[in-house]
PDB file of C-alpha atoms in Angstrom:
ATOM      1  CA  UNK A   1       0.000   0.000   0.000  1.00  0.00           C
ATOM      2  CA  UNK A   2       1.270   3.386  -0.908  1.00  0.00           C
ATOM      3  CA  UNK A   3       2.072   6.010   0.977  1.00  0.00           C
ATOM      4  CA  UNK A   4      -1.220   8.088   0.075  1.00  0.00           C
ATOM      5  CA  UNK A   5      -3.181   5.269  -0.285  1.00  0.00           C
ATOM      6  CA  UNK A   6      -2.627   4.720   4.007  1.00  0.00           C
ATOM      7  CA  UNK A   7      -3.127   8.668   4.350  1.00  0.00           C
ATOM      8  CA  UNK A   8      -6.364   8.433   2.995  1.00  0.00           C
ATOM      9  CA  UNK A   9      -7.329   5.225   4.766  1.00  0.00           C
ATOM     10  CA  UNK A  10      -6.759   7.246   8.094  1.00  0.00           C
ATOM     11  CA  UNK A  11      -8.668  10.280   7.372  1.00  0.00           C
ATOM     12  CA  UNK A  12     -11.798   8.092   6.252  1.00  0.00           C
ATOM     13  CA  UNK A  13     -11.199   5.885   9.669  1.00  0.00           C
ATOM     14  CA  UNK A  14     -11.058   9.314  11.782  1.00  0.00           C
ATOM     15  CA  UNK A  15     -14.198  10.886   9.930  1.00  0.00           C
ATOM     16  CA  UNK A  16     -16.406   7.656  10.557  1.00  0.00           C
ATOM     17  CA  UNK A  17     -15.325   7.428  14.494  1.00  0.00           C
ATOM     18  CA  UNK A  18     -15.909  11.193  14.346  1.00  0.00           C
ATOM     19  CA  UNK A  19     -19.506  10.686  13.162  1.00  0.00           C
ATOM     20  CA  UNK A  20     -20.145   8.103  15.063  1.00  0.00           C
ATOM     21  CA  UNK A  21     -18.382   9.131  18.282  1.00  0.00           C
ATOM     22  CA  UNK A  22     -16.389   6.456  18.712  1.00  0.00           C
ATOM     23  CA  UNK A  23     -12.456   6.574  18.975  1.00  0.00           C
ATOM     24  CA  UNK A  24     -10.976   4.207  16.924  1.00  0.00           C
ATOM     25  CA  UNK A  25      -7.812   1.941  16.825  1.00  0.00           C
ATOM     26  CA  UNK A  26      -5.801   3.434  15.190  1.00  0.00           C
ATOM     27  CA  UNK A  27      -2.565   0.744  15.835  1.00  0.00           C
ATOM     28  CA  UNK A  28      -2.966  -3.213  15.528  1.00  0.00           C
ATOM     29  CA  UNK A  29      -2.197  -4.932  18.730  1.00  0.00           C
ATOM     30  CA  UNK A  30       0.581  -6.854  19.446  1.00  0.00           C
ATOM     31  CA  UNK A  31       0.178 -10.158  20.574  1.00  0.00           C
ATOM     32  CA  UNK A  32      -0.021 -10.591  24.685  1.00  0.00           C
ATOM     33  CA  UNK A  33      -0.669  -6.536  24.321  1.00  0.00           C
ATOM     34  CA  UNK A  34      -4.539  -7.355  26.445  1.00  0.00           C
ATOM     35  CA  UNK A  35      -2.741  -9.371  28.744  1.00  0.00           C
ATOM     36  CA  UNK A  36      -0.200  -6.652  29.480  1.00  0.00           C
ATOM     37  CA  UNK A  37      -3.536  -3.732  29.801  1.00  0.00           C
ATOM     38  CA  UNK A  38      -5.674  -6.220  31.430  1.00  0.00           C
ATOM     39  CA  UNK A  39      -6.567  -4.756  35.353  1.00  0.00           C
ATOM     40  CA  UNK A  40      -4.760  -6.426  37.607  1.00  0.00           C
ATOM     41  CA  UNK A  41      -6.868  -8.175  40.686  1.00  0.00           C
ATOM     42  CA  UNK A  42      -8.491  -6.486  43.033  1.00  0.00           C
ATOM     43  CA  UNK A  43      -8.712  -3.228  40.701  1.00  0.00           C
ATOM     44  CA  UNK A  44     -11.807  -0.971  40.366  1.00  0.00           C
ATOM     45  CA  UNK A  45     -12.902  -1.277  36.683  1.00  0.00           C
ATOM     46  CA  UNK A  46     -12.823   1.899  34.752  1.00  0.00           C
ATOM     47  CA  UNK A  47     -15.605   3.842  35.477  1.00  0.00           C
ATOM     48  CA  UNK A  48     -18.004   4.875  32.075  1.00  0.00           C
ATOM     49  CA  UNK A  49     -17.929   8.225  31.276  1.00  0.00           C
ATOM     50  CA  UNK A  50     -21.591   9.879  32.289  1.00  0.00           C
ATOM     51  CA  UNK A  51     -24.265   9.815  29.012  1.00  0.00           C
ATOM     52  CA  UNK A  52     -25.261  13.809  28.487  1.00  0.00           C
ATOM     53  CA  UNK A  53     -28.654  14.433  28.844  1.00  0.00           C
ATOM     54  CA  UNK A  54     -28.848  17.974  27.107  1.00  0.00           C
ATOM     55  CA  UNK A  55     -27.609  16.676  23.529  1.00  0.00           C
ATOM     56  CA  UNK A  56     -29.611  18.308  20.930  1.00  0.00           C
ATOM     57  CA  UNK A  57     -30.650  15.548  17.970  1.00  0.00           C
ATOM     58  CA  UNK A  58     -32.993  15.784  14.437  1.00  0.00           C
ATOM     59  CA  UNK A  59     -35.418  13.273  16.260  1.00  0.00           C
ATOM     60  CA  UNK A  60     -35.990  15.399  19.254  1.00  0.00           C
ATOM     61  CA  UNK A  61     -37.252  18.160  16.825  1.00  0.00           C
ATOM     62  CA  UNK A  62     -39.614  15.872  14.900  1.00  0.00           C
ATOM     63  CA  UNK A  63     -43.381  16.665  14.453  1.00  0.00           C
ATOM     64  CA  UNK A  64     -45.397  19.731  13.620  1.00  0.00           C
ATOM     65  CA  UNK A  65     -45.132  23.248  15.265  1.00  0.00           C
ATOM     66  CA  UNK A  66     -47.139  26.437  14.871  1.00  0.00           C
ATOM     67  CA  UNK A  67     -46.051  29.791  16.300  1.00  0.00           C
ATOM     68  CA  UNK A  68     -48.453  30.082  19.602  1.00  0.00           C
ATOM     69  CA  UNK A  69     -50.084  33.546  19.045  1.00  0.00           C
ATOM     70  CA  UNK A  70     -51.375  32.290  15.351  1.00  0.00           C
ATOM     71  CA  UNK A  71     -52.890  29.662  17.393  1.00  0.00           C
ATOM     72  CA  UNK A  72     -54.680  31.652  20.230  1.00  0.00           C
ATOM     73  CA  UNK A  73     -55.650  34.407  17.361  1.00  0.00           C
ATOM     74  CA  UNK A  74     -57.223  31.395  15.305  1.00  0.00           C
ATOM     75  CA  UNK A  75     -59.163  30.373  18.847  1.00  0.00           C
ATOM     76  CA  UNK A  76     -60.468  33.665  19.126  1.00  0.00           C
ATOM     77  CA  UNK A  77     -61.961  34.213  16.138  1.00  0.00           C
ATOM     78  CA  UNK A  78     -62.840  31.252  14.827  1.00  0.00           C
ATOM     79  CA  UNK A  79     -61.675  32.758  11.219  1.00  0.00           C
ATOM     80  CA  UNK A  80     -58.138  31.740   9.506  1.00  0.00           C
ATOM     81  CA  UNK A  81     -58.564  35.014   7.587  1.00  0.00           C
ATOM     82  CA  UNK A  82     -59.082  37.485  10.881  1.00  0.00           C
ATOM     83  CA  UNK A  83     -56.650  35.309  12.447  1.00  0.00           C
ATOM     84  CA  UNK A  84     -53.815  35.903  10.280  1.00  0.00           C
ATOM     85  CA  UNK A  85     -54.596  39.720   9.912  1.00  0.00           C
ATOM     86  CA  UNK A  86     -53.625  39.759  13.933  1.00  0.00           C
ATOM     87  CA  UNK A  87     -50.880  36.979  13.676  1.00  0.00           C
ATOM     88  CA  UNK A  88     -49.201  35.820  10.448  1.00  0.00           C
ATOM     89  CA  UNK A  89     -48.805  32.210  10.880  1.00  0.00           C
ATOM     90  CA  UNK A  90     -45.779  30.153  10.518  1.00  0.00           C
ATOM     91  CA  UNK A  91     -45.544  26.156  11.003  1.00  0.00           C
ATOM     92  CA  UNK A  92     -42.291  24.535  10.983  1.00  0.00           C
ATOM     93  CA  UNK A  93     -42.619  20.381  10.397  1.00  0.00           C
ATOM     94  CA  UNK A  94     -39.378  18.346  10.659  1.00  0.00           C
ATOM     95  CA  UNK A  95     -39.768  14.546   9.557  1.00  0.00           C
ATOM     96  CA  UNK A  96     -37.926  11.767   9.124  1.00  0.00           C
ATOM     97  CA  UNK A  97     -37.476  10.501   5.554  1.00  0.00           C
ATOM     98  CA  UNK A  98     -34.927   7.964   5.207  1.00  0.00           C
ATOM     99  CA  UNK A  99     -31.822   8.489   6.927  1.00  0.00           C
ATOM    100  CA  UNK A 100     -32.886  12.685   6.348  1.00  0.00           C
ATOM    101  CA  UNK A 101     -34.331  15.168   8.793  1.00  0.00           C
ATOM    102  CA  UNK A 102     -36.128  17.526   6.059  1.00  0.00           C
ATOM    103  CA  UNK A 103     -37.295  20.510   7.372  1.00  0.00           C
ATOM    104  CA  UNK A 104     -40.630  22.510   5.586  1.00  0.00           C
ATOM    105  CA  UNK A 105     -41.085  25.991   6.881  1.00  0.00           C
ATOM    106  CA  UNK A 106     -44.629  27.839   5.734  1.00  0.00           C
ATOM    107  CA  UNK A 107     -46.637  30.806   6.213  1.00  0.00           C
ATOM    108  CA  UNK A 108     -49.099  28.917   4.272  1.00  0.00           C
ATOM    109  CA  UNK A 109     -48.284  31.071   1.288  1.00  0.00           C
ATOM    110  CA  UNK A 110     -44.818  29.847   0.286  1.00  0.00           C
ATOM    111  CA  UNK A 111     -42.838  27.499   1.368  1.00  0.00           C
ATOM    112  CA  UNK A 112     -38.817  26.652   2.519  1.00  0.00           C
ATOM    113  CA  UNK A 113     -37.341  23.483   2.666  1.00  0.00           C
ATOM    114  CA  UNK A 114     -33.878  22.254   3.766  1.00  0.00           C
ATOM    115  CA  UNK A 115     -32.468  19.603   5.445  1.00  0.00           C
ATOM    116  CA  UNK A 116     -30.999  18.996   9.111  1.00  0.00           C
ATOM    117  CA  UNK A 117     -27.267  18.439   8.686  1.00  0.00           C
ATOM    118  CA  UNK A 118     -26.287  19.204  12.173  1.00  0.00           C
ATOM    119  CA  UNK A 119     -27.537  20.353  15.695  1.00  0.00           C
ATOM    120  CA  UNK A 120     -25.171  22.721  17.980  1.00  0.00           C
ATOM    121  CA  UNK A 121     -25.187  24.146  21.369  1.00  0.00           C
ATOM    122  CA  UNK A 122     -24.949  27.709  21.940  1.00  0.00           C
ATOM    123  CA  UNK A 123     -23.530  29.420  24.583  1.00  0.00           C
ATOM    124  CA  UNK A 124     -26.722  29.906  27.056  1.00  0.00           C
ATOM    125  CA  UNK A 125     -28.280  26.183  28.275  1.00  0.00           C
ATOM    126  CA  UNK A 126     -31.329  25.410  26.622  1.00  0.00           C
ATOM    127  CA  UNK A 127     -30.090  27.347  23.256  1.00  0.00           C
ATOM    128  CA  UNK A 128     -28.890  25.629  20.291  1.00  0.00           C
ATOM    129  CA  UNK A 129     -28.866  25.782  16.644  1.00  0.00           C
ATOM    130  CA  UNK A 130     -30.453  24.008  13.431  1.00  0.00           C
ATOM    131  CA  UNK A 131     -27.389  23.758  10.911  1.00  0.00           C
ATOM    132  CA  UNK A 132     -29.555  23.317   7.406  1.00  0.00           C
ATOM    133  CA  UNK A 133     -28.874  22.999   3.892  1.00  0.00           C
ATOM    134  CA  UNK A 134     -30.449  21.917   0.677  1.00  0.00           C
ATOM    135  CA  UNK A 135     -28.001  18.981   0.511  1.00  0.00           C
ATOM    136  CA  UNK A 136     -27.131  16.423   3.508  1.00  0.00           C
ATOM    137  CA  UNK A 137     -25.536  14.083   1.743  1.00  0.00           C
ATOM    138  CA  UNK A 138     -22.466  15.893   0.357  1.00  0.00           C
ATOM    139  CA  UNK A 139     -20.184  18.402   2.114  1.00  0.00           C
ATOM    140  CA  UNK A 140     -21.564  21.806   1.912  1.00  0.00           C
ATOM    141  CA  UNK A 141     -19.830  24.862   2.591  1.00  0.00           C
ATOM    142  CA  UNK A 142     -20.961  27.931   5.651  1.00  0.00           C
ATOM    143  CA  UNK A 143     -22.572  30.091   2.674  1.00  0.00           C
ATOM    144  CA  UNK A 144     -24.474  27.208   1.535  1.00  0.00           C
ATOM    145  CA  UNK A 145     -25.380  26.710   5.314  1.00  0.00           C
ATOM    146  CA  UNK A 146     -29.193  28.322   7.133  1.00  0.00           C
ATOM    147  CA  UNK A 147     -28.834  27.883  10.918  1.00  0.00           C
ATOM    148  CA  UNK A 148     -31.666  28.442  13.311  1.00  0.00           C
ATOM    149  CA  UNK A 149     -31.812  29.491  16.674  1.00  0.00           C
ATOM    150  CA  UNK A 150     -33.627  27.504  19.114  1.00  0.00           C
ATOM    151  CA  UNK A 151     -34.274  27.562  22.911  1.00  0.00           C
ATOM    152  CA  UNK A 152     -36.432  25.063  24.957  1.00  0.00           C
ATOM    153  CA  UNK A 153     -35.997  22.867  27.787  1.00  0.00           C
ATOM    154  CA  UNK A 154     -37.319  19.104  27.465  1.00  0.00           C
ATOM    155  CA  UNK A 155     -40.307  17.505  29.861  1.00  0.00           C
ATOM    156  CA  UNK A 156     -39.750  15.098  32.449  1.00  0.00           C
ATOM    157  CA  UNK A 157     -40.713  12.454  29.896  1.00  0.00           C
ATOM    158  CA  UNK A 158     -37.525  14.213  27.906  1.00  0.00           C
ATOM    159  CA  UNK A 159     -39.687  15.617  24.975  1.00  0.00           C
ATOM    160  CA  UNK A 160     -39.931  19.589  23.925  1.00  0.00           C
ATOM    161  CA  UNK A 161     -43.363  20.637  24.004  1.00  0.00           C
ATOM    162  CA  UNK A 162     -42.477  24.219  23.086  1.00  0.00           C
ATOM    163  CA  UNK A 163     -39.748  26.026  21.920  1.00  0.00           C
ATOM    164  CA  UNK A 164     -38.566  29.563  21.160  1.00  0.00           C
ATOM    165  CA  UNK A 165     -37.618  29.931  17.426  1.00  0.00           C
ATOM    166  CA  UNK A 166     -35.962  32.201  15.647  1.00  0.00           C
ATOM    167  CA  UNK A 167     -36.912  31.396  12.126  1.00  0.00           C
ATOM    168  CA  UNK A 168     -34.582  33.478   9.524  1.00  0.00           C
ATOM    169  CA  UNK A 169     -37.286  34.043   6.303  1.00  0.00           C
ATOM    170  CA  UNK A 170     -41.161  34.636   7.610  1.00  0.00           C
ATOM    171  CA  UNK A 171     -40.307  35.945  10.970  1.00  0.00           C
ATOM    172  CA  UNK A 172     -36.812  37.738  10.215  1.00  0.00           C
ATOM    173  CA  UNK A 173     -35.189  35.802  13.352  1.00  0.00           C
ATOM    174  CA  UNK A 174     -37.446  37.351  15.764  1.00  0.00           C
ATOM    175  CA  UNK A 175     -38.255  34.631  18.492  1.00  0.00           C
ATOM    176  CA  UNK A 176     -41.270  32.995  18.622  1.00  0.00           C
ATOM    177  CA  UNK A 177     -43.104  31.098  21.041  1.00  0.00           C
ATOM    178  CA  UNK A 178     -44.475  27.639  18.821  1.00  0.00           C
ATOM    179  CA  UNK A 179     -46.350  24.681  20.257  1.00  0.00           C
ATOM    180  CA  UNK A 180     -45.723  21.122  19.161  1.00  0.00           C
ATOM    181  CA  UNK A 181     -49.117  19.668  17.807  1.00  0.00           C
ATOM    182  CA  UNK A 182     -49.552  16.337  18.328  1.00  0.00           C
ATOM    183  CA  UNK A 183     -53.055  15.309  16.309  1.00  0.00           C
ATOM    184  CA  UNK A 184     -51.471  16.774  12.994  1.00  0.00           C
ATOM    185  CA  UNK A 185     -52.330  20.092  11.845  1.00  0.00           C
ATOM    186  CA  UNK A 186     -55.322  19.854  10.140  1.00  0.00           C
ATOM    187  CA  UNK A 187     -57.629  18.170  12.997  1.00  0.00           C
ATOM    188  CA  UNK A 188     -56.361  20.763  15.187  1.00  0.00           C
ATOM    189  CA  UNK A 189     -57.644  23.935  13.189  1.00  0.00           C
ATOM    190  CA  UNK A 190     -60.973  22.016  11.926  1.00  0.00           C
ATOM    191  CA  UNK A 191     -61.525  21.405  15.362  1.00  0.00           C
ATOM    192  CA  UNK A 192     -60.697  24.774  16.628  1.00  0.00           C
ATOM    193  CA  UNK A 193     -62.768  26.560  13.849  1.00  0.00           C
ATOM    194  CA  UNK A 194     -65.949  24.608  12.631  1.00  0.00           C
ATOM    195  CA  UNK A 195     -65.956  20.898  13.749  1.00  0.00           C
ATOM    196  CA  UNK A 196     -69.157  20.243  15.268  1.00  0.00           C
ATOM    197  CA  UNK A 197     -73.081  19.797  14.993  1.00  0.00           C
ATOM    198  CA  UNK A 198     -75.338  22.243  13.454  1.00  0.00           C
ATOM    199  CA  UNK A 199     -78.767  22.945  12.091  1.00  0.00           C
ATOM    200  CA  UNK A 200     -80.353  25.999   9.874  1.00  0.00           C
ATOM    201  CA  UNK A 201     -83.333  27.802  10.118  1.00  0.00           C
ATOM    202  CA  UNK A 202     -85.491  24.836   8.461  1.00  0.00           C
ATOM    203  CA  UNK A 203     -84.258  22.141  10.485  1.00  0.00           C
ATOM    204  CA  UNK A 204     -81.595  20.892   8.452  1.00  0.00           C
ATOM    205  CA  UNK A 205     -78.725  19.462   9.739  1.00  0.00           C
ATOM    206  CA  UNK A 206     -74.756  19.720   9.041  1.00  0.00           C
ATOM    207  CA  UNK A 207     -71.842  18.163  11.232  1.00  0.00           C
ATOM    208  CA  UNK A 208     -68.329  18.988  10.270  1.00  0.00           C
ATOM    209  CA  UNK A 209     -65.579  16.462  12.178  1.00  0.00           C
ATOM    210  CA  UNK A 210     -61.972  17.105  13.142  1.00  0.00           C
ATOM    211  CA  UNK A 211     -61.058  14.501  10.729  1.00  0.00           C
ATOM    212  CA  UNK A 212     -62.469  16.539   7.421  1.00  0.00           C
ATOM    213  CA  UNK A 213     -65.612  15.082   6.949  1.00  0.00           C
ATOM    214  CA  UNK A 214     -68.446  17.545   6.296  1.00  0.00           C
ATOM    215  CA  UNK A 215     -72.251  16.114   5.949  1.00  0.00           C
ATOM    216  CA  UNK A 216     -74.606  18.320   4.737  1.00  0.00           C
ATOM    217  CA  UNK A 217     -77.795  18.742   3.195  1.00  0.00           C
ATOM    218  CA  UNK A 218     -76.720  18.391  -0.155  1.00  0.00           C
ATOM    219  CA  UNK A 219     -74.367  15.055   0.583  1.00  0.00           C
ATOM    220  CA  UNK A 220     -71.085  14.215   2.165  1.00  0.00           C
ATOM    221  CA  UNK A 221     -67.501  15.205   1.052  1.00  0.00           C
ATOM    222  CA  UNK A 222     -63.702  15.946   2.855  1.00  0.00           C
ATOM    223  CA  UNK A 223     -63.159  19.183   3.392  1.00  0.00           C
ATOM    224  CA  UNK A 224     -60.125  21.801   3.897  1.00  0.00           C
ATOM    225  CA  UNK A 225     -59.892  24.605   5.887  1.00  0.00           C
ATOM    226  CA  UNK A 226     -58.181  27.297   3.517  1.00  0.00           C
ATOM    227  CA  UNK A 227     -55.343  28.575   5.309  1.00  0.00           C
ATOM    228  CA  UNK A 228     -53.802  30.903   3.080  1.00  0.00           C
ATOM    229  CA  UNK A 229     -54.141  34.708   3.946  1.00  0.00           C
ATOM    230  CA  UNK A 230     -53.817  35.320   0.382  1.00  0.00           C
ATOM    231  CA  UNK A 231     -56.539  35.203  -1.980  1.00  0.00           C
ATOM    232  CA  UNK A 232     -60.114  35.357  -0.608  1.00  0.00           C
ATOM    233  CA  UNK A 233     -62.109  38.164   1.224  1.00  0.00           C
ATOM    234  CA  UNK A 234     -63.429  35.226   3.688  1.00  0.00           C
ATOM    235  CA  UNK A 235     -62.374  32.403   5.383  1.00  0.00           C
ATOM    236  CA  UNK A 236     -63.244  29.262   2.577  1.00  0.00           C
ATOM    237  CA  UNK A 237     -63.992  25.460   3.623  1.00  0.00           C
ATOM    238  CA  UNK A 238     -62.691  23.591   0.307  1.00  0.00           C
ATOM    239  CA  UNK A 239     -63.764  20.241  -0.904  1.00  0.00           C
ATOM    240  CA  UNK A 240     -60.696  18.199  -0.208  1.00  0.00           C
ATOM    241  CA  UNK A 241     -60.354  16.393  -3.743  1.00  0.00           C
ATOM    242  CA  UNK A 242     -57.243  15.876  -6.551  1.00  0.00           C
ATOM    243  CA  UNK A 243     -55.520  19.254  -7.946  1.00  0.00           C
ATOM    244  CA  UNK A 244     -56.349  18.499 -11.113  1.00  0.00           C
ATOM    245  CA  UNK A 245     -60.097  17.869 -10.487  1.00  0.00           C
ATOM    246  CA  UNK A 246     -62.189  21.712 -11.661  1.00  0.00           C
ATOM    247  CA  UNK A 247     -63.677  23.036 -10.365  1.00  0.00           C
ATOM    248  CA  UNK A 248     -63.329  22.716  -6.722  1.00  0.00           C
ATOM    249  CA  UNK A 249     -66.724  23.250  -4.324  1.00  0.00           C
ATOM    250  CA  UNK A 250     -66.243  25.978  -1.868  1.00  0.00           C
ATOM    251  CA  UNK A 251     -68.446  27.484   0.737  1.00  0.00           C
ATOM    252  CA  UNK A 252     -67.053  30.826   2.716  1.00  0.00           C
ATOM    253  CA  UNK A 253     -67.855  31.050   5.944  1.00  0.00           C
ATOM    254  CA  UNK A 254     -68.153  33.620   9.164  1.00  0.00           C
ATOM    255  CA  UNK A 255     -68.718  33.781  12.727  1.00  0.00           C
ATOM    256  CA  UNK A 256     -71.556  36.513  13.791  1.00  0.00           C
ATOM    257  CA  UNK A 257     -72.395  35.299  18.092  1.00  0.00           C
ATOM    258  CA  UNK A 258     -73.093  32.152  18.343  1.00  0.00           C
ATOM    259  CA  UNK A 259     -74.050  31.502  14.700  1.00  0.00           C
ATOM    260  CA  UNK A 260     -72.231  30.244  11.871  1.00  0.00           C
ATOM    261  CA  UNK A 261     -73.366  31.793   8.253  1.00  0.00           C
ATOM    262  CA  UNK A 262     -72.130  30.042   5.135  1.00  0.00           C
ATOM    263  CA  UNK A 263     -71.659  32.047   2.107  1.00  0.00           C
ATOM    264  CA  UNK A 264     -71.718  30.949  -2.066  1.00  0.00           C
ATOM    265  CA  UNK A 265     -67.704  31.629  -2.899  1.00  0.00           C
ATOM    266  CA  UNK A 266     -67.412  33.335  -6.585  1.00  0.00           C
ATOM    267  CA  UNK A 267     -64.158  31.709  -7.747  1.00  0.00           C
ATOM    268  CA  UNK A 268     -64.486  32.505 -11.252  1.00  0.00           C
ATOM    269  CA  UNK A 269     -60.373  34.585 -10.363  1.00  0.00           C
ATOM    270  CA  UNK A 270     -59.248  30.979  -8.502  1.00  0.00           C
ATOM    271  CA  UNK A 271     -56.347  33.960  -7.102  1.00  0.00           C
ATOM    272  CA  UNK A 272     -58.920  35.811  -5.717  1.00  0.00           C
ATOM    273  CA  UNK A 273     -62.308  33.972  -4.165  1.00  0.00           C
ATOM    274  CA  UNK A 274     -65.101  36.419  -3.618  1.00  0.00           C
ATOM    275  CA  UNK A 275     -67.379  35.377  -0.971  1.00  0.00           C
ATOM    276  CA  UNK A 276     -71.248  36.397  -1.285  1.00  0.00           C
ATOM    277  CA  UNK A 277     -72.609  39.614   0.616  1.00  0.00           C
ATOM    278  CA  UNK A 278     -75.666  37.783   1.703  1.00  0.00           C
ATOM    279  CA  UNK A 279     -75.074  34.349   3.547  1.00  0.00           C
ATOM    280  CA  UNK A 280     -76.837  31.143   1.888  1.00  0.00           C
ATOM    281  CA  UNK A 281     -77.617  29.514   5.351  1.00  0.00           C
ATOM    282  CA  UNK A 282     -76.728  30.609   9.451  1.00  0.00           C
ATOM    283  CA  UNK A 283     -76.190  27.871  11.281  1.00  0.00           C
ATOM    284  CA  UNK A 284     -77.165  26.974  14.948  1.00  0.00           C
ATOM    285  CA  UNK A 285     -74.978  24.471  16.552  1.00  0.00           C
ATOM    286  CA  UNK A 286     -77.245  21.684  18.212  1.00  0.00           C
ATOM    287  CA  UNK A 287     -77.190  21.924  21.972  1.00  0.00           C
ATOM    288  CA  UNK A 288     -75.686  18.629  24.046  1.00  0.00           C
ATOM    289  CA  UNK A 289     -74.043  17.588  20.765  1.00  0.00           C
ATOM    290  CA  UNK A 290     -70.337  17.475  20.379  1.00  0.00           C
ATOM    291  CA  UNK A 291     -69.019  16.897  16.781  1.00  0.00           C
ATOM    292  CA  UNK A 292     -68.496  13.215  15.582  1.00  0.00           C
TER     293      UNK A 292
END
């Protein structure tokens, strides 16, 4: 083996124990060498060096979180559309695909994805940072790097449940307080803002469940909650059906007291949905009657 050849073979061997964390040997043993390091009788045996508990890692991150005050404005009103006119929203989703960590960042307008290549500590405890690029599985260089400041402190059951982030693009690295949401994101907001039991005027009755499934008098489809802040003068339920399928059944909707009203949606601009200025039903919801 040539000279360059064994170079080589020794940077390759140091990178893998690096990665792995794991010091290698480097030197082949002699024979009788164990015998000679073996502890003699009566000796303590070495003692294992403590496991940290505050390492940072891709799967500690995984799951779905939306900044908090989106998620309290969405509460109050009831209305994606009013909601994000007193909170832009942001959701941040890391998942595990393969041996990746991608990371999707969205104001539910555009959209940023890169990929977890590393995890570092900063200086105060709780505070690290999300080394991304669009690559992981070639070396990259700093300018090709996003990082992203993070602060949180894990449960007793050694989970985050929140976190402070201080995402670069939507928020311009302010932090942020986000919530991890554990039901998936779209159960969450149909439950916060329509799921449930209802009747009109004539008796008629419409459910809407967390898991998108609208009945009403006209038949049974999936539904969306439109999230975008872009594009409509009302918050929009769509018919949850293939992109390609035209055109796509909406209904707008709006929260006066107590009383849901469902508007016709003009969508004749698909960029920009028009609801009605008269609503086509108001809803009651049924008393005693939570949604299915």
């Amino acid at each position: 083996m040539s000279k360059a050849t064994r170079s080589l073979s020794c940077i390759a061997l140091a990178l893998t124990a690096c990665f792995l964390g794991v010091t290698p040997a480097v030197q082949a043993q002699t024979p009788g060498q164990d015998a000679a390091q073996a502890p003699a009788p009566g000796d303590k045996p070495p003692q294992k060096r403590p496991r940290r508990t505050d390492r940072i890692f891709a799967r500690d991150l995984e799951g779905i979180w939306v900044n908090a005050a989106y998620l309290d404005a969405l509460r109050a009103t009831r209305a994606p559309l009013e909601a994000s006119k007193k909170v832009a929203p942001l959701v941040i989703k890391v998942q595990k695909e393969g041996y990746s960590y991608p990371l999707v960042r969205t104001d539910f307008d555009r959209a940023v994805l890169l990929r977890v290549i590393d995890i570092q500590p900063e200086v105060k405890p709780g505070a690290f940072r999300v080394v991304l690029a669009a690559d992981d599985m070639n070396p990259v260089s700093a300018s090709e790097t996003t990082n992203i400041s993070f602060r949180g402190q894990k449960n007793e059951q050694g989970r985050f449940e929140r976190l402070a982030i201080a995402e670069p693009t939507f928020a311009k690295r302010k932090f942020q307080d986000f919530v991890r949401v554990e039901e998936g994101l779209a159960p969450l907001v149909n439950g916060i803002v329509i799921a449930g039991r209802y009747a009109d005027d004539k008796g008629a009755e419409y459910s809407f469940s967390r898991s998108g499934e609208a009945e009403v008098p006209g038949g049974r489809f999936r539904y969306d909650v439109r999230l975008s802040p872009k594009g409509a003068n009302c918050s929009i339920i769509e018919e949850a059906q293939d992109e390609a399928a035209a055109p796509r059944p909406r209904f707008g909707f709006r929260w006066k007291g107590p009383a849901l009203e469902l508007y016709e949606v003009d969508a004749k601009k698909p960029d920009n949905l028009r609801c009605g200025a008269k609503p086509v039903a108001v809803l009651t919801p049924k008393a005693g009657e939570g949604e299915k």
